Amino acid sequence: MSETAEHSPHHIDVKEFHPRAQAAIHNPKIRQNFRKAMDGLMTKRKSAFEGWDLETLRDLGANIRLRALANLPDLLEQLEQKLTENGIKVHWAVDGDEACRIVRDICKARDAKTVIKGKSMVSEEMELNHYLEEQGIEALESDLGEYIVQLAGETPSHIIMPAIHKNTDEISELMHEKTGTDLSHDVEYLTASARLQLREKFMNADVGVSGVNFAVAETGTLCLVENEGNGRMTTTVPPCHIAVTGIEKVVPNLEDVTALLALLTRSATGQHITTYFNMISGPRKPDELDGPEEVHLVLVDNGRSSIYQDDELLDTLRCIRCGACMNHCPVYTRVGGHTYGTTYPGPIGKILMPHLIGLDEGRHLPTASSLCGACGEVCPVKIPIPDLLVRLRQESVDGDKLHPAKVRGHGAKRGAVEAMVWKGWSWMHAHPGMYRFGTSMAARFRKLQPGQIGGWTQYRTAPKLAPKTLHERLKERGQ
Amino acid sequence: MSSRDTILQRLRNRSGGNLTAPNCDFSVLERPDWPVSERIAMFEKNIESVHGEVHHCTEETWLDRLAEVLSTRGARNLLVPKEHEIGLKLRSAVEREDLPNLLIYDEPIESWQSVLFNDVDAGITSTRGGIAETGSLILWPTADEPRLMSLVPPVHVAVLYASDIYTTFHEAMQVQDWGAGMPTNALLISGPSKTADIEQTLAYGVHGPKELIVLIIE
Ligand code: SF4
């Protein structure tokens, strides 16, 4: 496995959630940028569904995803067969490292020096850019938001709007510093400058890399949803196109896509539809004058097949990556995406990432929620996110063997003191004499009770013990 | 074992047992059978809301409208299809002085990429239909109308027959039987290229066309 070792991504420590959250809460700029953006997105989403029977549509969305998952292995085989018939080469990767190596090998075979990339969350999962740079291949993001984030040497803070944490001033300064554009508040000017810079890159790139929103097994079609046209450029101009996707993105029929697309764009940005809905079913044919000569699809597992084993956790795989759950999350809205330190932030990140990185590393994620339920309410495919959060919370402190754990690192959040307290608690409840003695002692010495009880009293006052136990009071009443 | 087999085997031997597939009822996507005039109105309203520009024409008047639209933009040239009747009609109007230079995309992109990227002002394509509910154009690029025609020039003019406007994407797909087979590339285009990546401020023409002009032929 020496090849795995060469891929050594620069990690943000997920465990540092709390200090980062504190810092974000005290940063007025971050809070302002997110508040403004998320308020706007919530309003737009709401009006985009006006006149729709939203509940029925969400049921359909959930059923389409469940049906696809129920037939997942067959669908993947059908997809592979159709794509191959269409002239698209299919590759399989058990994890991100293998997926990176597959991309590298395709690039090497073409002697490629430069890669231009459309937005793809799976490639963030794989840390593909970093890997390619290590291999001496330049990887440039072509989505404006991703481009800005890349200039800043950062990672995306939102799955739909990567640069949402920055305001125009910050972006203007960044572009000025890195690309020499004039300092300007004019978004048109900044956008036009980026267009110019990237046009050159599109023309000269050897390979284009994109994600996939839906992969249709029936016709062997890869669907991409975007507004800018960078996705079309990336998949059309370079002579070779490599699409990367998680194995869960397959759906049986084109018809399924019509419903999912309606849900996706409205939930994400409140648009009825995006500017471009791009359906790719093959490389350039001999008589065609443009389009890539070669098209590849890399199917990435990276932990998905283990999520697939569990009936409840499986729901996570329904996700169509619309980002609505983060837009509506009171925690995300205040601390922003970088605080999580994970590829997928917000509610979906809190239930997806523990699978990918383990509960030991991601143990703060399931607790970073008020359990208000907003995420579950807006999710277009009805993923019961709050239920899954509770389940993962339980697994993260579960020290007993009652619930066979499914997620790596279960019990990681269980502290020694807490474990002892609970053990004592359950022992006392099993011994009535000790229980009565214990509670009456607690009532008698209640003045000694500490005023601060760890995290509990951070935002609440400590509960006070009653002067008499319930048993004693009932006895007095002669019952 | 190959990664392919490892993954498929893990999925097939699922520890939770077999999953049952729920039924999918698509009737929520169905819409009443609106008359053409209403579909046109809805299409127009929706595509204009995303910065598309609509002109109502007939077979007789569309050339005039096109000439007008292009001259107000100062377009020096227009990329046209070679075989499609749109291209034929335009090329047969050579004597017209109000039309810009006509260019034909009849060579592989590699041989003239920098011209296309730097010197072409506008492109005109046909469409396979429109979708009223979302204000979308359906494009299936071909050898005659390659993919980049509707993407690279700063102005994209699309010709849409009013009779080809469907109410929903679902309806268009069913009526045109897309499941029977797809071209190498198919597209829904709804408005000009845009971004809101800089502080949610809309800007047009970030990578694709800055303007989308639809000539609806009734
Ligand atoms: S979990 Fe639901 S709301 Fe969140 S990104 Fe996925 S589909 Fe959207």
XYZ file of C-alpha atoms and ligand atoms in Angstrom:
705
model
C 0.000 0.000 0.000
C 2.921 2.363 -0.510
C 0.868 4.245 -3.052
C -1.612 5.277 -0.379
C 1.124 6.821 1.696
C 2.157 9.176 -1.083
C -1.269 10.780 -0.841
C -0.897 12.839 2.285
C -3.569 15.514 2.333
C -3.257 18.503 4.594
C -5.923 17.832 7.179
C -8.004 20.297 9.089
C -8.523 18.652 12.456
C -12.210 17.790 12.678
C -11.874 17.411 16.437
C -11.235 21.130 16.789
C -14.904 21.878 16.164
C -15.504 23.721 19.423
C -12.651 26.226 19.281
C -13.464 26.947 15.634
C -17.139 27.411 16.474
C -16.217 29.851 19.231
C -13.989 31.793 16.865
C -16.678 31.911 14.158
C -19.335 33.087 16.605
C -17.091 35.950 17.629
C -16.311 36.914 14.048
C -18.947 39.478 12.981
C -17.892 39.319 9.330
C -18.474 35.568 9.057
C -21.791 35.847 10.860
C -22.939 38.705 8.668
C -21.923 37.019 5.412
C -23.719 33.802 6.299
C -26.782 35.386 7.846
C -27.396 37.521 4.785
C -26.875 34.694 2.323
C -28.894 32.075 4.175
C -31.858 34.381 4.859
C -32.055 35.098 1.140
C -31.856 31.426 0.214
C -34.584 30.432 2.657
C -36.994 33.010 1.241
C -36.204 32.027 -2.335
C -36.703 28.342 -1.675
C -40.079 28.991 -0.164
C -41.378 30.995 -3.086
C -39.940 28.572 -5.648
C -42.330 25.870 -4.453
C -45.402 28.076 -4.499
C -48.207 26.382 -6.380
C -46.609 22.957 -5.989
C -47.903 20.080 -3.965
C -44.589 20.040 -2.155
C -45.307 17.156 0.198
C -46.324 14.847 -2.637
C -43.333 15.943 -4.663
C -41.013 15.247 -1.727
C -42.605 11.816 -1.331
C -41.910 11.148 -4.979
C -38.319 12.342 -4.571
C -37.800 10.085 -1.566
C -39.356 7.113 -3.349
C -37.271 7.619 -6.465
C -34.107 7.632 -4.375
C -35.226 4.635 -2.307
C -36.131 2.678 -5.407
C -32.734 3.398 -6.902
C -30.985 2.308 -3.699
C -33.074 -0.862 -3.485
C -31.680 -1.926 -6.865
C -28.278 -0.318 -6.492
C -25.974 -3.160 -7.573
C -28.123 -4.022 -10.608
C -28.407 -0.383 -11.589
C -24.667 0.130 -11.373
C -24.138 -2.819 -13.669
C -26.759 -1.566 -16.087
C -25.185 1.886 -16.022
C -21.774 0.434 -16.708
C -23.101 -1.592 -19.611
C -24.969 1.315 -21.185
C -22.105 3.749 -20.757
C -19.705 1.234 -22.273
C -22.032 0.749 -25.250
C -22.076 4.527 -25.618
C -18.276 4.613 -25.667
C -17.713 5.899 -22.126
C -15.082 4.058 -20.096
C -16.150 3.068 -16.572
C -13.774 2.714 -13.590
C -14.471 1.623 -10.010
C -12.698 2.886 -6.898
C -13.152 1.534 -3.373
C -11.817 4.727 -1.819
C -10.662 8.246 -2.579
C -7.036 7.246 -2.992
C -7.864 4.679 -5.621
C -10.087 7.184 -7.417
C -7.202 9.675 -7.428
C -4.876 7.083 -8.898
C -7.385 6.267 -11.631
C -7.586 9.949 -12.592
C -3.811 10.196 -12.505
C -3.395 7.166 -14.760
C -5.808 8.543 -17.340
C -3.915 11.853 -17.248
C -0.534 10.133 -17.535
C -1.702 8.030 -20.469
C -2.541 11.264 -22.291
C 0.591 12.967 -21.076
C -1.647 15.609 -19.551
C -0.104 18.556 -17.741
C -3.191 20.596 -16.930
C -6.607 19.682 -15.661
C -9.578 22.021 -15.515
C -12.250 21.111 -13.006
C -15.947 21.709 -12.713
C -17.498 21.699 -9.264
C -17.529 18.254 -7.690
C -17.954 17.395 -4.030
C -16.648 13.863 -4.537
C -13.392 15.281 -5.825
C -13.216 17.354 -2.616
C -13.744 14.128 -0.705
C -10.849 12.608 -2.658
C -8.726 15.751 -2.241
C -8.041 15.385 -5.925
C -6.484 18.802 -6.550
C -3.892 18.286 -3.896
C -3.095 14.813 -5.186
C -2.733 15.958 -8.791
C -0.452 18.827 -7.804
C 1.761 16.303 -6.038
C 1.888 14.393 -9.294
C 3.017 17.480 -11.139
C -0.348 18.037 -12.806
C -1.911 21.478 -12.499
C -5.565 21.353 -11.402
C -7.597 24.511 -11.745
C -11.164 25.041 -10.536
C -13.451 26.619 -13.141
C -16.585 27.318 -11.072
C -16.255 30.960 -10.042
C -16.853 30.210 -6.364
C -14.403 27.310 -6.387
C -11.904 29.420 -8.306
C -12.064 32.105 -5.601
C -11.724 29.550 -2.830
C -8.768 27.995 -4.632
C -7.068 31.390 -5.053
C -7.437 31.828 -1.302
C -5.949 28.395 -0.633
C -9.117 27.353 1.182
C -11.763 24.658 0.887
C -15.440 25.329 -0.001
C -17.622 26.379 2.915
C -20.918 25.407 1.301
C -21.658 22.608 -1.146
C -23.583 24.864 -3.530
C -21.955 28.231 -2.894
C -18.303 27.534 -2.113
C -17.260 31.161 -1.509
C -20.304 32.213 0.476
C -18.150 33.096 3.479
C -16.452 35.942 1.612
C -17.903 39.320 0.739
C -17.164 41.392 -2.347
C -14.388 43.386 -0.629
C -12.532 40.280 0.361
C -12.888 38.729 -3.093
C -11.772 41.914 -4.785
C -8.634 42.076 -2.639
C -7.919 38.423 -3.206
C -8.235 38.665 -6.995
C -6.153 41.815 -7.010
C -3.405 40.175 -5.047
C -3.376 36.849 -6.908
C -4.290 37.785 -10.474
C -3.582 41.486 -10.734
C -7.143 42.642 -11.452
C -7.995 46.156 -10.283
C -9.542 46.590 -6.856
C -13.249 46.985 -7.508
C -16.685 46.633 -5.959
C -18.147 45.978 -9.368
C -19.187 42.340 -9.431
C -19.598 42.519 -13.232
C -15.993 43.590 -13.580
C -14.709 40.895 -11.239
C -16.746 38.247 -13.033
C -15.573 39.419 -16.458
C -11.945 39.278 -15.287
C -12.391 35.716 -14.088
C -14.025 34.860 -17.423
C -10.984 36.100 -19.289
C -8.545 34.305 -17.027
C -10.426 31.032 -17.294
C -11.129 31.111 -21.048
C -7.417 30.713 -21.713
C -7.332 27.783 -19.337
C -10.288 26.026 -20.959
C -8.616 26.211 -24.336
C -5.330 24.842 -23.114
C -6.386 22.217 -20.574
C -5.564 18.603 -21.444
C -8.286 17.071 -19.317
C -11.613 18.253 -17.901
C -12.849 16.800 -14.614
C -16.468 17.121 -13.503
C -18.872 15.681 -10.974
C -22.240 14.103 -11.754
C -25.644 15.008 -10.337
C -27.547 12.013 -11.662
C -26.328 9.005 -13.634
C -29.127 7.392 -15.652
C -28.854 3.632 -16.090
C -31.545 3.357 -18.780
C -29.701 5.407 -21.382
C -26.182 5.687 -19.959
C -26.466 9.421 -19.407
C -24.505 11.627 -17.006
C -26.467 14.693 -15.891
C -24.887 17.902 -14.690
C -26.681 20.851 -13.164
C -25.061 24.290 -13.332
C -25.563 27.994 -13.987
C -22.266 29.310 -15.196
C -21.426 27.242 -18.250
C -18.095 26.282 -16.747
C -19.403 22.728 -16.437
C -20.238 22.667 -20.157
C -16.840 24.141 -21.008
C -15.048 21.640 -18.790
C -16.866 18.686 -20.318
C -16.729 19.897 -23.931
C -13.522 21.781 -24.674
C -10.662 19.570 -23.403
C -10.001 16.419 -25.464
C -10.635 14.180 -22.464
C -13.428 14.347 -19.884
C -13.315 12.455 -16.591
C -16.494 12.441 -14.510
C -16.297 11.322 -10.883
C -19.283 10.335 -8.813
C -20.347 8.476 -5.701
C -21.923 5.097 -6.451
C -25.252 6.246 -4.974
C -25.955 8.795 -7.709
C -27.425 6.306 -10.166
C -31.154 6.327 -10.997
C -32.981 3.854 -13.240
C -34.726 6.154 -15.725
C -34.552 9.557 -17.337
C -38.062 10.124 -16.023
C -36.698 10.026 -12.460
C -34.471 12.928 -13.288
C -37.391 15.221 -14.103
C -38.681 15.034 -10.531
C -35.277 15.162 -8.859
C -34.208 18.160 -10.932
C -37.387 20.019 -9.955
C -36.596 19.360 -6.285
C -32.874 19.981 -6.491
C -32.718 23.435 -8.019
C -35.664 24.812 -6.070
C -34.309 23.503 -2.781
C -30.775 24.659 -3.454
C -31.062 28.211 -4.715
C -34.786 28.744 -5.181
C -34.465 28.561 -8.982
C -37.164 26.827 -11.037
C -34.311 25.377 -13.014
C -30.635 26.153 -13.498
C -29.294 27.801 -16.638
C -27.784 24.590 -17.926
C -28.956 21.054 -17.483
C -26.318 19.111 -19.332
C -26.876 15.476 -20.338
C -23.789 13.652 -21.558
C -24.183 10.235 -23.126
C -20.973 9.720 -25.046
C -17.732 11.100 -26.441
C -17.538 12.936 -29.752
C -18.713 10.823 -32.685
C -16.575 10.678 -35.848
C -18.770 13.180 -37.698
C -19.074 15.606 -34.774
C -16.905 18.706 -34.686
C -16.485 19.249 -30.967
C -16.729 17.458 -27.646
C -14.113 15.285 -25.949
C -12.595 12.304 -27.771
C -12.557 10.338 -24.547
C -15.082 10.237 -21.706
C -14.509 8.345 -18.441
C -16.652 7.779 -15.400
C -15.057 6.951 -12.047
C -17.528 5.329 -9.642
C -16.353 6.022 -6.103
C -17.405 3.970 -3.077
C -15.370 5.561 -0.262
C -17.483 4.232 2.597
C -20.841 4.296 0.828
C -21.152 0.526 0.614
C -20.788 0.270 4.376
C -23.461 2.903 4.969
C -25.559 0.769 2.640
C -25.501 -2.166 5.067
C -27.693 -0.504 7.699
C -31.414 0.105 7.152
C -31.500 3.412 8.999
C -28.180 4.887 7.961
C -28.929 4.006 4.360
C -31.207 7.041 4.200
C -28.078 9.185 4.135
C -27.443 7.889 0.617
C -30.666 9.442 -0.658
C -29.096 12.885 -0.501
C -29.108 14.850 -3.759
C -26.688 17.474 -2.383
C -28.998 20.455 -2.609
C -27.641 22.140 0.499
C -31.097 23.151 1.785
C -30.432 21.520 5.144
C -27.414 23.741 5.752
C -29.224 26.857 4.537
C -31.892 26.235 7.159
C -29.665 25.031 10.001
C -29.398 27.497 12.911
C -25.968 26.117 13.767
C -24.541 26.241 10.217
C -25.985 29.725 9.701
C -24.030 31.008 12.673
C -20.726 29.212 12.434
C -20.364 28.647 8.666
C -19.039 25.679 6.768
C -15.353 25.811 7.662
C -16.060 25.285 11.343
C -17.021 21.679 10.696
C -13.637 20.904 9.167
C -15.260 18.306 6.921
C -15.909 17.976 3.174
C -19.664 18.134 3.696
C -20.676 20.684 6.327
C -24.003 21.285 8.046
C -26.695 18.699 8.782
C -25.889 16.368 5.895
C -22.223 16.522 6.891
C -23.099 15.641 10.453
C -24.732 12.397 9.399
C -22.541 11.548 6.408
C -19.060 12.384 7.676
C -19.071 10.119 10.763
C -19.323 7.212 8.321
C -16.483 8.439 6.212
C -14.051 9.452 8.953
C -15.375 7.461 11.951
C -17.087 8.657 15.095
C -13.801 8.953 16.939
C -12.642 11.724 14.673
C -16.099 13.123 13.977
C -17.518 12.777 17.447
C -18.543 16.428 17.781
C -20.534 16.429 14.575
C -23.799 14.758 15.699
C -23.959 17.024 18.748
C -23.493 20.220 16.742
C -27.249 20.496 16.306
C -30.130 21.998 18.206
C -32.329 19.151 16.929
C -34.857 21.803 15.899
C -35.837 19.618 12.962
C -35.530 22.280 10.241
C -33.114 20.149 8.205
C -35.499 17.210 8.104
C -38.384 19.469 7.207
C -36.746 21.019 4.157
C -34.926 17.976 2.831
C -36.391 17.383 -0.646
C -35.940 13.617 -0.352
C -37.180 13.465 3.226
C -34.043 12.179 4.900
C -34.896 11.958 8.621
C -31.764 13.893 9.556
C -32.747 14.591 13.200
C -33.432 10.883 13.825
C -30.082 9.968 12.371
C -28.376 12.602 14.507
C -29.918 11.080 17.618
C -28.877 7.615 16.503
C -25.295 8.751 15.918
C -25.222 10.612 19.215
C -26.240 7.413 20.883
C -23.580 5.435 19.070
C -20.956 7.996 19.930
C -21.460 7.466 23.669
C -22.722 3.912 23.565
C -20.475 1.837 25.761
C -22.672 -1.219 26.085
C -23.279 -3.970 23.646
C -27.023 -3.424 23.382
C -26.830 -1.794 19.997
C -24.299 -3.416 17.727
C -22.517 -0.373 16.365
C -22.433 0.284 12.631
C -20.287 3.356 12.563
C -16.568 3.142 13.146
C -15.420 4.669 16.427
C -18.620 4.114 18.336
C -18.413 5.033 21.999
C -15.675 7.569 21.249
C -17.495 10.349 23.026
C -18.044 8.357 26.193
C -15.942 9.872 28.966
C -14.634 7.782 31.879
C -16.416 9.874 34.526
C -19.683 9.876 32.595
C -19.446 6.122 32.133
C -18.879 5.629 35.865
C -21.799 7.863 36.792
C -24.169 5.969 34.517
C -22.893 2.628 35.753
C -23.499 3.688 39.371
C -26.883 5.063 38.403
C -28.069 1.810 36.880
C -26.670 -0.232 39.779
C -28.593 1.932 42.263
C -31.812 1.519 40.336
C -31.382 -2.223 40.497
C -30.986 -2.169 44.306
C -34.084 -0.582 45.986
C -32.476 -0.252 49.401
C -29.487 1.545 48.031
C -31.724 3.672 45.849
C -33.788 4.894 48.813
C -30.709 5.477 50.894
C -28.968 7.314 48.068
C -31.865 9.603 47.241
C -32.540 10.500 50.867
C -28.848 11.278 51.380
C -28.863 13.437 48.266
C -31.899 15.327 49.549
C -30.365 15.843 52.962
C -27.032 17.130 51.687
C -28.486 19.088 48.783
C -26.749 22.298 49.947
C -23.457 20.686 48.902
C -24.614 20.324 45.314
C -22.245 22.229 43.011
C -23.708 25.278 41.207
C -21.951 24.420 37.949
C -22.374 21.044 36.260
C -20.137 21.006 33.218
C -21.748 21.656 29.866
C -25.225 21.495 31.367
C -24.886 24.853 33.123
C -23.172 26.601 30.223
C -26.536 27.928 29.059
C -28.907 26.763 31.854
C -29.146 27.079 35.597
C -28.462 23.909 37.550
C -31.538 21.960 38.700
C -32.107 21.994 42.460
C -32.729 18.864 44.463
C -35.948 18.805 46.464
C -35.635 18.778 50.285
C -37.536 15.489 50.424
C -37.581 12.558 48.045
C -40.751 11.586 46.260
C -40.867 8.346 48.254
C -40.704 10.270 51.533
C -43.465 12.647 50.500
C -45.748 9.872 49.395
C -45.158 8.090 52.670
C -46.110 11.244 54.584
C -49.359 11.398 52.633
C -49.964 7.881 53.803
C -49.939 6.279 50.398
C -10.664 -9.270 -6.455
C -11.128 -6.137 -8.523
C -12.534 -3.005 -6.904
C -15.586 -3.408 -9.101
C -16.304 -6.873 -7.744
C -15.534 -5.843 -4.165
C -18.034 -3.003 -4.333
C -20.757 -4.984 -6.092
C -20.335 -7.915 -3.750
C -20.633 -5.713 -0.672
C -23.808 -4.198 -2.077
C -25.287 -7.556 -3.023
C -24.527 -9.230 0.297
C -26.125 -6.439 2.243
C -26.191 -7.308 5.955
C -29.603 -5.705 6.387
C -31.125 -8.056 3.815
C -32.971 -7.239 0.601
C -34.556 -3.846 0.196
C -37.991 -3.359 -1.290
C -38.428 -0.696 -3.932
C -41.356 1.664 -3.310
C -43.727 2.644 -6.109
C -43.123 5.982 -7.751
C -46.175 7.965 -8.735
C -45.272 10.772 -11.127
C -48.747 12.298 -11.320
C -47.637 15.237 -9.150
C -45.659 16.414 -12.181
C -48.676 16.420 -14.478
C -50.175 19.707 -15.592
C -53.404 20.566 -17.385
C -53.267 20.520 -21.163
C -52.801 24.231 -21.727
C -53.452 25.767 -25.145
C -50.399 26.840 -27.120
C -51.014 30.533 -26.487
C -50.863 29.980 -22.746
C -47.755 27.872 -23.014
C -46.075 30.620 -25.009
C -47.039 33.189 -22.398
C -45.727 31.050 -19.575
C -42.514 30.225 -21.415
C -41.945 33.892 -22.102
C -42.596 34.974 -18.543
C -40.263 32.343 -17.135
C -37.361 32.798 -19.508
C -37.573 36.576 -19.122
C -37.404 36.190 -15.367
C -33.954 34.645 -15.871
C -32.802 37.362 -18.249
C -33.733 35.694 -21.548
C -35.143 37.911 -24.302
C -38.121 36.808 -26.375
C -39.192 38.032 -29.819
C -42.419 36.903 -31.461
C -41.984 36.254 -35.155
C -43.375 34.353 -38.098
C -41.613 32.442 -40.866
C -41.740 35.691 -42.842
C -40.489 38.080 -40.195
C -37.825 36.266 -38.203
C -34.955 37.294 -40.456
C -35.869 40.953 -40.011
C -36.067 40.601 -36.276
C -32.753 38.792 -36.189
C -31.078 41.492 -38.251
C -32.458 44.131 -35.898
C -31.394 42.301 -32.767
C -27.877 41.751 -34.062
C -27.328 45.244 -35.382
C -28.368 46.869 -32.109
C -25.641 44.766 -30.528
C -23.125 45.664 -33.158
C -22.453 42.014 -33.954
C -19.872 41.763 -36.724
C -20.536 38.134 -37.467
C -22.931 35.263 -36.815
C -22.201 31.580 -36.569
C -24.881 29.616 -38.483
C -25.592 25.943 -39.123
C -24.609 24.651 -42.529
C -27.411 22.211 -43.308
C -30.272 23.259 -41.065
C -32.942 25.347 -42.773
C -32.130 28.253 -40.466
C -28.645 28.353 -41.918
C -29.899 27.811 -45.463
C -32.401 30.628 -45.179
C -29.826 32.996 -43.741
C -27.280 32.158 -46.390
C -29.801 32.655 -49.155
C -30.300 36.188 -47.842
C -26.745 37.199 -48.724
C -27.845 40.307 -50.536
C -29.229 41.743 -47.290
C -26.949 44.391 -45.961
C -28.403 44.474 -42.463
C -27.092 41.008 -41.614
C -23.595 40.513 -40.237
C -20.997 38.220 -41.765
C -22.123 34.608 -41.725
C -19.718 31.986 -40.444
C -20.153 28.238 -40.704
C -18.933 25.776 -38.109
C -17.811 23.080 -40.540
C -14.371 22.153 -39.307
C -13.285 20.362 -36.133
C -12.942 22.822 -33.278
C -9.202 22.217 -32.913
C -8.467 24.023 -36.148
C -10.211 27.277 -35.273
C -10.639 27.309 -31.507
C -9.041 30.680 -30.903
C -11.209 32.333 -33.561
C -14.342 30.897 -32.005
C -13.285 31.944 -28.518
C -12.063 35.414 -29.415
C -13.664 36.654 -32.594
C -17.184 35.291 -32.940
C -19.873 37.701 -31.736
C -23.028 35.604 -31.978
C -24.334 32.146 -32.822
C -27.766 30.957 -33.939
C -29.140 27.456 -33.353
C -32.373 25.584 -33.771
C -34.094 23.978 -30.770
C -35.914 20.735 -30.233
C -38.598 22.460 -28.243
C -39.244 24.542 -25.182
C -40.556 23.979 -21.657
C -43.143 26.492 -20.447
C -43.016 25.753 -16.730
C -39.309 26.520 -16.405
C -38.635 28.705 -19.451
C -36.168 26.228 -20.924
C -34.952 25.470 -24.430
C -34.198 21.899 -25.463
C -31.048 21.547 -27.553
C -29.600 18.374 -29.019
C -26.344 19.471 -30.635
C -25.419 17.685 -33.859
C -22.579 17.640 -36.358
C -24.388 20.512 -38.067
C -24.922 22.495 -34.880
C -22.015 21.537 -32.581
C -22.090 21.906 -28.807
C -19.987 25.041 -28.558
C -22.224 27.101 -30.867
C -24.618 27.741 -28.017
C -21.887 28.216 -25.427
C -18.878 30.199 -26.561
C -20.165 33.279 -28.474
C -21.349 36.108 -26.182
C -24.788 36.161 -27.825
C -26.852 33.024 -28.423
C -29.923 33.279 -30.618
C -32.263 30.295 -30.514
C -35.134 29.638 -32.907
C -38.148 28.021 -31.263
C -41.361 26.914 -32.941
C -44.339 27.781 -30.746
C -45.898 24.414 -31.546
C -42.906 22.703 -29.892
C -43.450 24.278 -26.484
C -44.346 21.657 -23.892
C -45.703 22.443 -20.472
C -43.222 20.428 -18.409
C -39.856 18.713 -18.796
C -41.581 15.452 -17.952
C -44.063 15.910 -20.791
C -41.377 16.867 -23.320
C -39.329 13.817 -22.445
C -42.294 11.451 -22.683
C -43.657 12.853 -25.946
C -40.235 12.906 -27.605
C -39.427 9.459 -26.160
C -35.966 10.287 -24.879
C -35.705 6.909 -23.171
C -35.303 5.316 -26.608
C -31.847 6.821 -26.946
C -29.937 9.979 -26.265
C -27.481 11.950 -28.397
C -23.882 12.347 -27.185
C -24.945 15.630 -25.620
C -28.364 17.087 -24.873
C -29.168 20.268 -23.010
C -31.797 22.316 -21.336
C -30.839 25.975 -21.528
C -32.719 28.475 -19.394
C -31.310 31.946 -19.762
C -27.800 33.246 -20.335
C -24.830 32.009 -18.308
C -24.878 33.467 -14.822
C -23.307 33.337 -11.387
C -24.148 34.583 -7.926
C -20.914 33.378 -6.393
C -19.768 36.852 -5.402
C -21.909 37.800 -2.424
C -25.127 36.586 -4.060
C -24.938 39.336 -6.673
C -26.112 38.158 -10.087
C -23.701 38.605 -12.961
C -24.296 37.350 -16.495
C -21.994 35.809 -19.049
C -19.523 34.357 -16.609
C -18.407 31.552 -18.932
C -21.124 31.161 -21.544
C -23.220 33.744 -23.411
C -24.095 37.043 -21.775
C -27.331 37.186 -23.732
C -29.906 34.624 -24.779
C -32.351 35.707 -27.446
C -35.264 33.482 -28.368
C -37.119 33.943 -31.645
C -40.488 32.266 -31.187
C -42.004 31.399 -34.533
C -45.804 31.244 -34.425
S -29.655 15.958 3.188
Fe -31.471 16.620 2.050
S -31.489 18.839 2.326
Fe -29.431 18.170 2.892
S -28.218 18.347 1.021
Fe -29.015 16.256 1.086
S -30.910 16.307 -0.093
Fe -30.400 18.425 0.422
